[in-house]
Tab-separated table of C-alpha atoms in Angstrom:
chain	number	residue	atom	x	y	z
A	1390	MET	CA	-43.060	-7.237	1.143
A	1391	THR	CA	-43.713	-9.604	4.262
A	1392	ASN	CA	-40.781	-11.412	5.534
A	1393	THR	CA	-40.266	-14.747	3.443
A	1394	SER	CA	-38.080	-16.304	6.268
A	1395	ARG	CA	-37.933	-19.747	6.785
A	1396	PRO	CA	-39.658	-20.637	10.054
A	1397	ASN	CA	-36.907	-22.565	11.595
A	1398	GLN	CA	-34.493	-19.375	11.461
A	1399	ASN	CA	-35.880	-18.539	14.777
A	1400	SER	CA	-37.361	-21.071	17.027
A	1401	LEU	CA	-39.176	-19.438	19.509
A	1402	GLY	CA	-40.961	-17.029	16.826
A	1403	ASP	CA	-41.026	-13.297	16.477
A	1404	ILE	CA	-43.622	-10.326	16.041
A	1405	SER	CA	-43.575	-7.453	13.595
A	1406	LEU	CA	-41.857	-4.236	15.318
A	1407	LEU	CA	-45.084	-2.607	15.193
A	1408	TYR	CA	-46.173	-4.144	18.193
A	1409	ALA	CA	-42.916	-2.903	19.645
A	1410	SER	CA	-44.081	0.387	18.624
A	1411	VAL	CA	-47.421	0.256	20.576
A	1412	LEU	CA	-45.593	-0.816	23.569
A	1413	LEU	CA	-42.995	1.988	23.530
A	1414	ARG	CA	-46.222	4.609	22.976
A	1415	ALA	CA	-47.994	2.935	26.168
A	1416	THR	CA	-44.700	3.232	28.096
A	1417	GLU	CA	-44.521	6.872	27.372
A	1418	ALA	CA	-48.440	7.733	28.227
A	1419	GLU	CA	-47.688	5.901	31.453
A	1420	GLY	CA	-44.930	8.489	32.145
A	1421	GLY	CA	-42.226	5.852	31.560
A	1422	ASP	CA	-38.694	6.724	29.684
A	1423	ALA	CA	-39.187	5.205	26.301
A	1424	GLU	CA	-36.345	6.539	24.873
A	1425	ARG	CA	-33.778	4.894	27.550
A	1426	LEU	CA	-35.693	1.702	26.307
A	1427	LYS	CA	-35.193	2.315	22.566
A	1428	SER	CA	-31.694	3.000	23.663
A	1429	GLN	CA	-31.306	-0.241	25.998
A	1430	PHE	CA	-32.840	-2.483	23.263
A	1431	HIS	CA	-31.131	-1.196	20.402
A	1432	LEU	CA	-33.999	0.072	18.547
A	1433	ASN	CA	-34.673	3.010	16.471
A	1434	ASP	CA	-37.049	5.155	14.722
A	1435	PRO	CA	-36.692	3.936	11.191
A	1436	GLU	CA	-36.280	0.230	12.281
A	1437	LEU	CA	-39.774	0.569	14.585
A	1438	ALA	CA	-41.481	2.304	11.432
A	1439	ALA	CA	-40.604	-0.563	9.096
A	1440	PRO	CA	-43.774	-2.641	8.395
A	1441	GLU	CA	-41.184	-5.652	7.918
A	1442	GLY	CA	-39.258	-5.240	10.654
A	1443	ARG	CA	-39.422	-7.994	13.400
A	1444	ILE	CA	-38.477	-9.093	16.869
A	1445	SER	CA	-37.799	-12.142	18.544
A	1446	ILE	CA	-40.530	-13.148	21.050
A	1447	PRO	CA	-37.613	-13.221	23.977
A	1448	ARG	CA	-36.622	-10.100	23.332
A	1449	PHE	CA	-40.071	-8.486	22.929
A	1450	MET	CA	-40.982	-10.307	26.776
A	1451	ARG	CA	-37.847	-8.672	27.972
A	1452	LEU	CA	-38.888	-5.150	26.434
A	1453	GLY	CA	-42.101	-5.563	27.992
A	1454	GLN	CA	-41.052	-6.609	31.340
A	1455	ALA	CA	-38.717	-3.463	31.437
A	1456	ALA	CA	-41.089	-1.280	30.424
A	1457	ILE	CA	-43.484	-2.537	33.421
A	1458	ALA	CA	-40.611	-1.510	35.477
A	1459	THR	CA	-40.249	1.732	34.243
A	1460	THR	CA	-43.776	2.427	34.401
A	1461	GLY	CA	-44.605	0.738	37.766
A	1462	ASN	CA	-47.907	-0.459	35.891
A	1463	PRO	CA	-47.873	-4.078	35.883
A	1464	ALA	CA	-51.370	-4.039	33.655
A	1465	LEU	CA	-49.614	-1.991	30.931
A	1466	GLY	CA	-50.734	-4.584	28.637
A	1467	LEU	CA	-54.364	-3.028	28.814
A	1468	ARG	CA	-52.742	0.459	27.703
A	1469	MET	CA	-51.056	-1.305	24.767
A	1470	GLY	CA	-54.578	-2.279	23.851
A	1471	ALA	CA	-56.197	0.953	24.199
A	1472	LEU	CA	-53.429	2.553	21.956
A	1473	THR	CA	-53.606	-0.095	19.369
A	1474	ARG	CA	-54.809	1.121	15.848
A	1475	PRO	CA	-56.053	-0.996	13.052
A	1476	ILE	CA	-52.752	-0.043	11.158
A	1477	ASP	CA	-50.574	-1.949	14.028
A	1478	ALA	CA	-51.617	-5.341	12.721
A	1479	GLY	CA	-50.167	-4.303	9.352
A	1480	ILE	CA	-52.454	-4.771	6.094
A	1481	ALA	CA	-54.270	-7.395	8.026
A	1482	GLY	CA	-55.653	-4.940	10.416
A	1483	LEU	CA	-56.774	-2.538	7.328
A	1484	ALA	CA	-58.686	-5.617	5.835
A	1485	ALA	CA	-60.080	-6.024	9.438
A	1486	GLU	CA	-61.581	-2.495	9.597
A	1487	THR	CA	-63.326	-2.715	5.856
A	1488	ALA	CA	-65.147	-5.731	6.892
A	1489	ASN	CA	-68.707	-6.340	6.578
A	1490	THR	CA	-69.240	-7.277	10.127
A	1491	VAL	CA	-67.262	-7.805	13.151
A	1492	HIS	CA	-67.284	-11.293	13.054
A	1493	GLN	CA	-65.788	-10.991	9.813
A	1494	SER	CA	-62.925	-8.394	11.083
A	1495	LEU	CA	-62.319	-10.853	13.647
A	1496	ALA	CA	-61.807	-13.694	11.231
A	1497	THR	CA	-59.618	-11.875	8.864
A	1498	LEU	CA	-57.621	-10.811	11.855
A	1499	ILE	CA	-56.853	-14.410	12.702
A	1500	ARG	CA	-56.782	-15.736	9.334
A	1501	TYR	CA	-53.808	-13.501	8.481
A	1502	ALA	CA	-52.152	-13.279	11.869
A	1503	LEU	CA	-48.888	-15.179	10.521
A	1504	LEU	CA	-48.001	-11.921	8.503
A	1505	SER	CA	-47.278	-9.924	11.695
A	1506	SER	CA	-46.707	-12.805	14.392
A	1507	ARG	CA	-45.037	-16.367	14.570
A	1508	ASN	CA	-44.522	-17.739	17.523
A	1509	SER	CA	-44.006	-21.140	18.296
A	1510	ARG	CA	-46.734	-21.691	21.182
A	1511	GLY	CA	-49.678	-21.901	18.514
A	1512	GLU	CA	-52.143	-19.407	16.768
A	1513	PRO	CA	-55.008	-17.660	17.690
A	1514	SER	CA	-58.415	-19.182	16.665
A	1515	LEU	CA	-62.293	-18.187	15.976
A	1516	ALA	CA	-65.279	-20.096	17.668
A	1517	ALA	CA	-67.579	-18.457	15.563
A	1518	GLU	CA	-70.523	-20.738	17.268
A	1519	HIS	CA	-69.609	-19.182	20.358
A	1520	ARG	CA	-68.673	-15.615	19.414
A	1521	LYS	CA	-65.184	-16.052	20.993
A	1522	ALA	CA	-61.567	-14.918	19.714
A	1523	CYS	CA	-59.263	-17.462	21.425
A	1524	PHE	CA	-55.653	-16.365	21.862
A	1525	TYR	CA	-53.304	-19.425	22.305
A	1526	SER	CA	-51.942	-20.508	25.603
A	1527	ILE	CA	-48.102	-19.056	26.367
A	1528	SER	CA	-48.255	-21.239	29.968
A	1529	PRO	CA	-46.179	-21.177	31.720
A	1530	TYR	CA	-47.032	-18.068	32.783
A	1531	ASN	CA	-44.693	-15.800	34.473
A	1532	GLN	CA	-44.133	-11.781	34.998
A	1533	TYR	CA	-42.558	-11.689	31.643
A	1534	ASN	CA	-45.501	-12.871	29.646
A	1535	TYR	CA	-48.712	-12.017	31.172
A	1536	PHE	CA	-48.817	-8.459	29.391
A	1537	VAL	CA	-48.874	-10.409	26.188
A	1538	VAL	CA	-51.942	-11.931	26.923
A	1539	ASP	CA	-53.336	-8.548	27.991
A	1540	SER	CA	-52.290	-6.734	25.349
A	1541	ILE	CA	-53.757	-9.318	22.510
A	1542	LEU	CA	-57.269	-9.336	24.100
A	1543	ALA	CA	-57.090	-5.462	25.035
A	1544	ALA	CA	-56.095	-4.920	21.148
A	1545	TRP	CA	-58.594	-7.181	19.775
A	1546	THR	CA	-61.287	-5.137	22.218
A	1547	GLN	CA	-60.057	-1.854	21.181
A	1548	LEU	CA	-60.473	-2.704	17.494
A	1549	ILE	CA	-64.236	-3.687	17.800
A	1550	ARG	CA	-64.676	-0.658	19.811
A	1551	HIS	CA	-63.104	1.581	17.192
A	1552	MET	CA	-65.355	0.128	14.716
A	1553	THR	CA	-68.085	0.099	16.417
A	1554	GLY	CA	-67.964	3.330	18.424
A	1555	ARG	CA	-69.274	1.137	21.496
A	1556	TYR	CA	-67.617	0.292	24.631
A	1557	ASP	CA	-70.338	-2.353	25.680
A	1558	ILE	CA	-69.176	-5.171	23.261
A	1559	LEU	CA	-68.393	-8.217	25.622
A	1560	GLU	CA	-69.876	-10.653	27.737
A	1561	ARG	CA	-67.041	-12.286	29.196
A	1562	VAL	CA	-63.451	-12.111	29.307
A	1563	ARG	CA	-61.328	-15.285	30.151
A	1564	ILE	CA	-57.576	-15.116	31.228
A	1565	GLU	CA	-55.245	-18.527	31.721
A	1566	TYR	CA	-53.056	-16.869	34.228
A	1567	PRO	CA	-53.938	-16.666	37.969
A	1568	SER	CA	-55.273	-13.160	39.371
A	1569	ILE	CA	-52.585	-10.537	39.843
A	1570	GLY	CA	-54.642	-8.750	42.361
A	1571	LEU	CA	-56.199	-6.124	39.555
A	1572	ASP	CA	-59.528	-7.995	38.749
A	1573	GLU	CA	-61.264	-4.675	39.199
A	1574	VAL	CA	-59.013	-2.793	36.731
A	1575	PHE	CA	-59.457	-5.370	34.332
A	1576	GLU	CA	-63.162	-5.858	34.631
A	1577	SER	CA	-63.614	-1.434	34.397
A	1578	TRP	CA	-61.309	-1.897	31.404
A	1579	PHE	CA	-63.095	-4.497	29.613
A	1580	ARG	CA	-66.383	-3.577	30.799
A	1581	CYS	CA	-67.877	-7.072	31.857
A	1582	PRO	CA	-66.765	-10.003	34.240
A	1583	VAL	CA	-63.184	-11.321	34.099
A	1584	GLU	CA	-62.247	-15.008	34.928
A	1585	PHE	CA	-58.898	-15.381	35.951
A	1586	GLY	CA	-57.013	-19.073	35.989
A	1587	ALA	CA	-59.377	-19.860	33.270
A	1588	LYS	CA	-59.299	-22.720	30.666
A	1589	GLU	CA	-58.301	-20.313	27.669
A	1590	ASN	CA	-57.705	-16.634	26.764
A	1591	SER	CA	-60.655	-15.474	24.990
A	1592	ILE	CA	-63.428	-12.606	24.574
A	1593	ARG	CA	-66.958	-13.392	24.043
A	1594	LEU	CA	-68.898	-10.655	22.224
A	1595	LYS	CA	-72.378	-10.031	22.500
A	1596	GLU	CA	-74.545	-10.833	19.561
A	1597	SER	CA	-75.354	-7.290	18.843
A	1598	ALA	CA	-71.451	-6.294	18.578
A	1599	TRP	CA	-70.535	-9.537	16.777
A	1600	LEU	CA	-72.837	-8.877	13.852
A	1601	GLN	CA	-72.956	-5.251	13.883
A	1602	VAL	CA	-71.554	-3.469	10.730
A	1603	PRO	CA	-68.064	-1.649	11.121
A	1604	SER	CA	-68.380	2.005	10.561
A	1605	GLN	CA	-65.272	1.630	7.641
A	1606	ALA	CA	-67.106	-1.082	5.931
A	1607	HIS	CA	-66.200	-1.416	2.653
A	1608	GLU	CA	-66.820	-4.527	0.640
A	1609	GLY	CA	-65.027	-3.513	-2.358
A	1610	MET	CA	-61.743	-2.316	-0.406
A	1611	HIS	CA	-62.050	-5.340	1.571
A	1612	GLU	CA	-61.999	-7.640	-0.932
A	1613	LYS	CA	-58.844	-6.180	-2.582
A	1614	LEU	CA	-57.033	-5.957	0.994
A	1615	THR	CA	-57.796	-9.491	1.638
A	1616	SER	CA	-56.690	-10.675	-1.557
A	1617	TRP	CA	-53.092	-9.038	-0.577
A	1618	CYS	CA	-53.025	-10.626	2.163
A	1619	GLU	CA	-53.984	-13.816	0.971
A	1620	GLN	CA	-50.910	-13.175	-1.168
A	1621	GLU	CA	-48.406	-12.179	1.228
A	1622	LEU	CA	-49.774	-15.402	3.325
A	1623	GLN	CA	-49.087	-17.394	0.390
A	1624	GLN	CA	-45.415	-16.093	-0.289
A	1625	ILE	CA	-44.613	-17.010	3.218
A	1626	ARG	CA	-45.598	-20.639	3.109
A	1627	LYS	CA	-44.092	-20.796	-0.464
A	1628	GLY	CA	-40.609	-21.007	0.864
A	1629	TRP	CA	-41.722	-23.643	3.150
A	1630	SER	CA	-40.597	-27.154	2.548
A	1631	VAL	CA	-43.020	-30.168	4.100
A	1632	ALA	CA	-40.651	-30.429	6.963
A	1633	ASP	CA	-41.031	-26.680	7.462
A	1634	ARG	CA	-44.787	-26.994	7.630
A	1635	ALA	CA	-44.708	-30.127	10.287
A	1636	ARG	CA	-42.216	-28.120	12.366
A	1637	TYR	CA	-44.517	-25.627	12.733
A	1638	LEU	CA	-47.349	-27.710	13.506
A	1639	MET	CA	-45.221	-29.956	15.969
A	1640	THR	CA	-43.932	-27.353	17.914
A	1641	PRO	CA	-47.247	-26.233	19.850
A	1642	LEU	CA	-48.163	-30.013	20.159
A	1643	LEU	CA	-45.185	-30.542	22.640
A	1644	ARG	CA	-46.284	-29.004	25.448
A	1645	GLY	CA	-46.097	-32.161	27.839
A	1646	GLU	CA	-46.312	-34.542	25.391
A	1647	THR	CA	-44.648	-36.262	22.672
A	1648	PRO	CA	-46.649	-35.617	19.211
A	1649	THR	CA	-47.479	-38.776	17.059
A	1650	ILE	CA	-46.933	-38.839	13.271
A	1651	GLU	CA	-50.354	-39.350	13.126
A	1652	THR	CA	-51.703	-36.239	14.931
A	1653	LEU	CA	-49.183	-34.399	12.902
A	1654	ALA	CA	-50.293	-36.077	9.475
A	1655	ASN	CA	-53.992	-35.118	10.459
A	1656	ARG	CA	-52.656	-31.841	11.516
A	1657	LEU	CA	-51.271	-31.460	7.463
A	1658	GLY	CA	-54.466	-32.828	6.108
A	1659	THR	CA	-52.298	-35.861	4.726
A	1660	THR	CA	-51.821	-39.657	6.153
A	1661	PRO	CA	-48.973	-40.752	8.312
A	1662	TRP	CA	-47.442	-42.732	5.177
A	1663	THR	CA	-47.694	-40.038	2.623
A	1664	LEU	CA	-45.723	-37.537	5.438
A	1665	GLN	CA	-43.115	-39.878	6.066
A	1666	ARG	CA	-42.685	-40.707	2.482
A	1667	GLN	CA	-42.522	-36.422	1.608
A	1668	LEU	CA	-40.230	-36.198	4.724
A	1669	ALA	CA	-37.962	-38.778	3.251
A	1670	SER	CA	-37.782	-37.275	0.143
A	1671	GLU	CA	-36.474	-34.102	1.907
A	1672	GLY	CA	-33.836	-36.197	3.419
A	1673	THR	CA	-35.558	-36.657	7.041
A	1674	GLY	CA	-38.155	-38.361	9.054
A	1675	PHE	CA	-40.312	-38.035	11.761
A	1676	ARG	CA	-38.078	-38.898	14.616
A	1677	GLU	CA	-35.378	-37.044	13.110
A	1678	LEU	CA	-37.481	-33.955	13.037
A	1679	LEU	CA	-39.046	-34.287	16.474
A	1680	ASP	CA	-35.449	-34.492	17.773
A	1681	ASN	CA	-34.123	-31.400	15.546
A	1682	THR	CA	-37.141	-29.301	16.561
A	1683	ARG	CA	-36.604	-30.417	20.381
A	1684	ARG	CA	-32.685	-29.593	20.048
A	1685	GLN	CA	-32.941	-25.978	18.654
A	1686	LEU	CA	-35.761	-25.220	20.782
A	1687	ALA	CA	-33.743	-26.476	24.017
A	1688	GLN	CA	-30.701	-24.193	23.064
A	1689	ASP	CA	-33.072	-20.988	22.589
A	1690	TYR	CA	-35.065	-21.483	25.768
A	1691	LEU	CA	-31.953	-21.829	27.683
A	1692	GLN	CA	-30.444	-18.978	25.967
A	1693	GLU	CA	-33.081	-16.372	25.806
A	1694	THR	CA	-35.618	-17.075	28.391
A	1695	ASN	CA	-35.473	-17.528	32.485
A	1696	SER	CA	-37.709	-20.400	32.300
A	1697	SER	CA	-36.769	-23.303	34.541
A	1698	LEU	CA	-35.393	-26.717	33.323
A	1699	SER	CA	-38.685	-28.476	34.405
A	1700	GLU	CA	-40.605	-26.032	32.575
A	1701	ILE	CA	-38.308	-26.392	29.434
A	1702	ALA	CA	-38.706	-30.059	29.715
A	1703	TRP	CA	-42.704	-29.747	29.648
A	1704	LEU	CA	-42.355	-27.310	26.974
A	1705	LEU	CA	-40.452	-29.664	24.997
A	1706	GLY	CA	-42.623	-32.418	25.637
A	1707	PHE	CA	-40.169	-34.864	27.722
A	1708	ALA	CA	-42.118	-37.067	30.143
A	1709	ASN	CA	-39.882	-35.520	33.202
A	1710	PRO	CA	-36.842	-33.732	33.684
A	1711	PRO	CA	-34.218	-36.396	33.567
A	1712	ALA	CA	-35.705	-37.249	30.069
A	1713	PHE	CA	-34.642	-33.868	29.214
A	1714	HIS	CA	-31.273	-33.652	30.804
A	1715	LYS	CA	-30.273	-36.863	29.241
A	1716	ALA	CA	-31.319	-35.824	25.862
A	1717	TYR	CA	-29.527	-32.576	26.067
A	1718	ARG	CA	-26.391	-34.201	26.918
A	1719	ARG	CA	-26.302	-36.608	24.024
A	1720	TRP	CA	-27.231	-33.395	21.670
A	1721	TYR	CA	-24.593	-31.362	23.195
A	1722	GLY	CA	-22.293	-33.244	25.306
A	1723	ILE	CA	-22.995	-31.376	28.871
A	1724	SER	CA	-26.231	-30.888	30.956
A	1725	PRO	CA	-28.788	-27.896	30.210
A	1726	GLY	CA	-27.895	-26.517	33.909
A	1727	GLU	CA	-24.298	-26.842	32.756
A	1728	TYR	CA	-25.076	-24.789	30.048
A	1729	ARG	CA	-27.129	-22.029	31.722
A	1730	LYS	CA	-24.502	-21.351	34.101
A	1731	HIS	CA	-21.577	-21.292	31.317
A	1732	ILE	CA	-24.193	-18.889	29.970
A	1733	LYS	CA	-24.484	-16.726	32.910
A	1734	GLY	CA	-20.898	-16.945	33.333
A	1735	ASN	CA	-19.947	-14.952	29.958
A	1736	ASN	CA	-22.843	-12.313	30.441
């Protein structure tokens, strides 16, 4: 059964350990010491094989950086994509494999992404009119998170190749972060033009691939598996209060600006007045929820990431770093810089 933990238990998010298993397979395939990584990050084989096992986003990124260091391959995310199987996306992957078209496969993967991944930065999306699958922005980019974008876009591509038996399936790949000098490697892997420094992370399919029937298409099985996925998704959301749902949608909106209650209510499909009333019935309000969300995220960013204080201020939606410093001192009685020095001093 899917983990039904409330969404505020890990403010930066977590993902299925199945993704960590793919990363370790890629490490081994590239000649790296996967066993040493498992020991270093306290991962064991039964834990990695458990469908319900999770790993925090920051820990996964540190694992990825360690894997890149031990293999010497900065494009390890592409290797991860090549080794990704439908089952590595859990039941959503199996449901996608049995869909009637590639378009439906991607729609299935993206609709049920929450079953295996919950990230404070956002959710993947599908732009059907442009035949695109989009991965949300995880800026600011650094050496710790490039591989995440690579691995997701490559995994989607690999899944489609697996389902169609074709390699010529893409028209274009767009990647938000700037080129790292491996453009030819990426274009050779994706077999299409790759644009770095783009406005989004996405793959755009050829129309023939978008409409192709997967080799494992089975309408009855797809219906059964998506029904199971839907039950799991509803089970996750069943334990969420209105404040939980609001916090989940609020966090990606914080980057560089403070979201308004009007924007949040629109995302929730309600009115500002109704949202405020619902939050009040749960003993909170919009301003309090915003403040508490920022407070928890700030602590986790400082503890678990190497993001600079100015990057954290932007990620929390403050107008400038001094505003973040002032808020943090109000929350914890010290500055964020002092807290980070304290953490480093104890490690």
